[in-house]
Amino acid sequence: MKILMVCLGNICRSPLAEGIMKDKLKKYNLSWEVDSAGTSGWHQGELPDSRSIQIASQNGIDITDQRSRLFVEEDFDRFDLIVAMDSSNYSNILSMAKNSLQNEKLELLMNFAYPDQNMAIPDPYYDGGFQKVFEMISEAAEAIIQKHMKE
Ligand code: 4NP
């Protein structure tokens, strides 16, 4: 399984999603591939936001090897599952999809934990709330593993 986590800047939410997912996969002994990207290139090449680094570190996860990158069309082919943090990321990615196979790879993260509710991981860049973001992502990452580990 190859999973790409996507948010707007790829510095707050999706780097946490990548780090949390990799941490859980280690615990489950699963060798899936996980990466993250942003629908904007505003922070390309940058480290994750210091608040994401901190909340990850408090939970025993090091995300300082990550650098922000832009979501690109080729990602539809490279990954099995493309996971958007909110509906804005979702529609931006969907607008780049070329066919139904690509459309079907896209899912909203919280729908793995709460199907069909279309809940967003709130953007914490201006308003904070990194603890809540961490907890929501953890819950949904666990649900992704439970859904796909038997495949
Ligand atoms: P992210 O958060 O999408 O979770 O990485 C943001 C990061 C940067 C900006 C907005 C959201 N920004 O406006 O630069």
Short mmCIF file of C-alpha atoms and ligand atoms in Angstrom, two decimals:
data_model
loop_
_atom_site.label_atom_id
_atom_site.label_comp_id
_atom_site.label_asym_id
_atom_site.label_seq_id
_atom_site.Cartn_x
_atom_site.Cartn_y
_atom_site.Cartn_z
CA MET A 1 0.00 0.00 0.00
CA LYS A 2 1.32 3.44 -0.95
CA ILE A 3 -0.34 6.39 0.76
CA LEU A 4 0.05 10.12 0.15
CA MET A 5 -1.18 12.57 2.80
CA VAL A 6 -2.12 15.98 1.41
CA CYS A 7 -2.92 19.37 2.94
CA LEU A 8 -2.49 22.98 1.77
CA GLY A 9 1.05 23.90 2.83
CA ASN A 10 2.54 20.47 3.63
CA ILE A 11 4.02 21.97 6.78
CA CYS A 12 1.35 21.48 9.50
CA ARG A 13 -1.22 18.69 9.02
CA SER A 14 0.08 16.34 6.32
CA PRO A 15 3.62 16.09 7.78
CA LEU A 16 1.94 15.04 11.04
CA ALA A 17 -0.23 12.58 9.12
CA GLU A 18 2.88 11.13 7.44
CA GLY A 19 4.76 10.88 10.74
CA ILE A 20 1.83 9.40 12.67
CA MET A 21 1.07 6.87 9.95
CA LYS A 22 4.73 5.76 9.69
CA ASP A 23 4.87 5.40 13.48
CA LYS A 24 1.76 3.20 13.53
CA LEU A 25 2.97 1.11 10.59
CA LYS A 26 6.17 0.36 12.49
CA LYS A 27 4.09 -0.85 15.44
CA TYR A 28 1.97 -3.07 13.16
CA ASN A 29 5.08 -4.28 11.31
CA LEU A 30 3.64 -3.16 7.98
CA SER A 31 5.97 -2.01 5.21
CA TRP A 32 3.68 0.43 3.45
CA GLU A 33 5.05 3.54 1.77
CA VAL A 34 3.88 6.91 3.11
CA ASP A 35 4.65 10.41 1.84
CA SER A 36 3.00 13.84 2.09
CA ALA A 37 2.52 16.87 -0.15
CA GLY A 38 0.73 20.23 -0.34
CA THR A 39 -1.70 21.58 -2.91
CA SER A 40 0.22 24.87 -2.71
CA GLY A 41 3.94 25.25 -3.27
CA TRP A 42 4.16 28.16 -0.81
CA HIS A 43 6.47 26.37 1.61
CA GLN A 44 8.35 24.06 -0.75
CA GLY A 45 11.62 22.78 0.70
CA GLU A 46 10.76 23.96 4.21
CA LEU A 47 10.79 21.91 7.39
CA PRO A 48 7.44 21.16 9.01
CA ASP A 49 6.02 23.98 11.15
CA SER A 50 7.77 24.12 14.54
CA ARG A 51 4.43 23.48 16.27
CA SER A 52 3.96 20.25 14.30
CA ILE A 53 7.54 19.21 15.07
CA GLN A 54 6.85 19.87 18.75
CA ILE A 55 3.56 17.98 19.05
CA ALA A 56 5.04 15.04 17.14
CA SER A 57 8.10 15.03 19.38
CA GLN A 58 5.92 15.08 22.51
CA ASN A 59 4.41 11.86 21.19
CA GLY A 60 7.75 10.24 20.40
CA ILE A 61 7.68 10.94 16.65
CA ASP A 62 10.46 12.71 14.75
CA ILE A 63 9.28 14.49 11.59
CA THR A 64 12.36 16.68 11.06
CA ASP A 65 13.49 14.61 8.06
CA GLN A 66 10.48 15.89 6.09
CA ARG A 67 10.51 18.80 3.62
CA SER A 68 7.47 20.44 2.06
CA ARG A 69 6.70 19.59 -1.54
CA LEU A 70 3.93 20.31 -4.03
CA PHE A 71 1.32 17.70 -5.00
CA VAL A 72 1.90 16.82 -8.66
CA GLU A 73 -0.14 14.96 -11.27
CA GLU A 74 2.26 11.99 -11.24
CA ASP A 75 1.28 11.38 -7.60
CA PHE A 76 -1.97 9.87 -8.90
CA ASP A 77 0.10 7.08 -10.48
CA ARG A 78 2.69 6.70 -7.72
CA PHE A 79 0.19 6.16 -4.87
CA ASP A 80 -2.72 3.79 -4.19
CA LEU A 81 -4.46 6.14 -1.80
CA ILE A 82 -4.42 9.95 -1.76
CA VAL A 83 -5.72 11.33 1.52
CA ALA A 84 -6.90 14.93 1.82
CA MET A 85 -7.07 16.73 5.18
CA ASP A 86 -10.05 18.96 4.30
CA SER A 87 -12.62 19.51 1.57
CA SER A 88 -10.64 22.32 0.00
CA ASN A 89 -7.58 20.07 -0.42
CA TYR A 90 -9.97 17.39 -1.69
CA SER A 91 -11.50 19.53 -4.41
CA ASN A 92 -8.12 20.94 -5.46
CA ILE A 93 -6.77 17.42 -5.95
CA LEU A 94 -9.98 16.24 -7.63
CA SER A 95 -9.70 19.07 -10.17
CA MET A 96 -6.33 17.60 -11.27
CA ALA A 97 -7.68 14.05 -11.70
CA LYS A 98 -7.92 12.85 -15.29
CA ASN A 99 -10.08 9.73 -14.98
CA SER A 100 -12.24 7.70 -12.61
CA LEU A 101 -9.29 5.54 -11.47
CA GLN A 102 -7.57 8.67 -10.22
CA ASN A 103 -10.79 10.01 -8.68
CA GLU A 104 -11.27 6.77 -6.78
CA LYS A 105 -7.85 6.98 -5.13
CA LEU A 106 -8.87 10.17 -3.35
CA GLU A 107 -10.47 10.15 0.11
CA LEU A 108 -10.99 12.62 2.94
CA LEU A 109 -8.92 11.53 5.97
CA MET A 110 -11.62 11.68 8.64
CA ASN A 111 -14.01 9.60 6.52
CA PHE A 112 -11.91 6.55 7.44
CA ALA A 113 -12.91 7.07 11.08
CA TYR A 114 -16.36 8.63 10.50
CA PRO A 115 -17.61 7.44 7.08
CA ASP A 116 -19.56 9.90 4.95
CA GLN A 117 -19.41 12.70 7.53
CA ASN A 118 -16.87 14.70 5.51
CA MET A 119 -15.23 16.09 8.65
CA ALA A 120 -12.17 18.29 8.13
CA ILE A 121 -8.87 18.27 9.96
CA PRO A 122 -9.01 21.98 10.90
CA ASP A 123 -6.22 24.12 9.47
CA PRO A 124 -4.09 24.97 12.55
CA TYR A 125 -1.68 27.38 10.79
CA TYR A 126 -3.32 30.59 12.08
CA ASP A 127 -5.59 29.31 14.85
CA GLY A 128 -3.49 26.62 16.52
CA GLY A 129 -5.08 23.47 17.93
CA PHE A 130 -2.20 21.15 17.14
CA GLN A 131 -3.08 18.74 19.97
CA LYS A 132 -6.59 18.22 18.59
CA VAL A 133 -5.19 17.87 15.06
CA PHE A 134 -2.75 15.23 16.31
CA GLU A 135 -5.53 13.25 18.00
CA MET A 136 -7.88 13.41 15.00
CA ILE A 137 -5.16 12.28 12.59
CA SER A 138 -4.16 9.43 14.94
CA GLU A 139 -7.72 8.15 15.08
CA ALA A 140 -8.13 8.22 11.31
CA ALA A 141 -4.68 6.73 10.65
CA GLU A 142 -5.61 3.81 12.88
CA ALA A 143 -8.83 3.39 10.89
CA ILE A 144 -6.89 3.34 7.58
CA ILE A 145 -4.68 0.56 8.91
CA GLN A 146 -7.64 -1.47 10.17
CA LYS A 147 -9.36 -1.09 6.81
CA HIS A 148 -6.40 -2.04 4.60
CA MET A 149 -4.14 -4.32 6.67
CA LYS A 150 -5.95 -7.47 5.56
CA GLU A 151 -5.44 -6.76 1.87
P1 4NP B 1 -1.13 22.98 6.36
O1 4NP B 1 -1.27 24.41 7.06
O2 4NP B 1 -1.96 23.03 5.11
O3 4NP B 1 -1.72 22.05 7.39
O4 4NP B 1 0.34 22.75 6.10
C1 4NP B 1 -0.99 25.61 6.41
C2 4NP B 1 0.31 26.00 6.19
C3 4NP B 1 0.57 27.23 5.61
C4 4NP B 1 -0.48 28.04 5.21
C5 4NP B 1 -1.79 27.64 5.43
C6 4NP B 1 -2.05 26.43 6.02
N1 4NP B 1 -0.22 29.31 4.62
O5 4NP B 1 -1.16 30.08 4.41
O6 4NP B 1 0.96 29.61 4.33
#
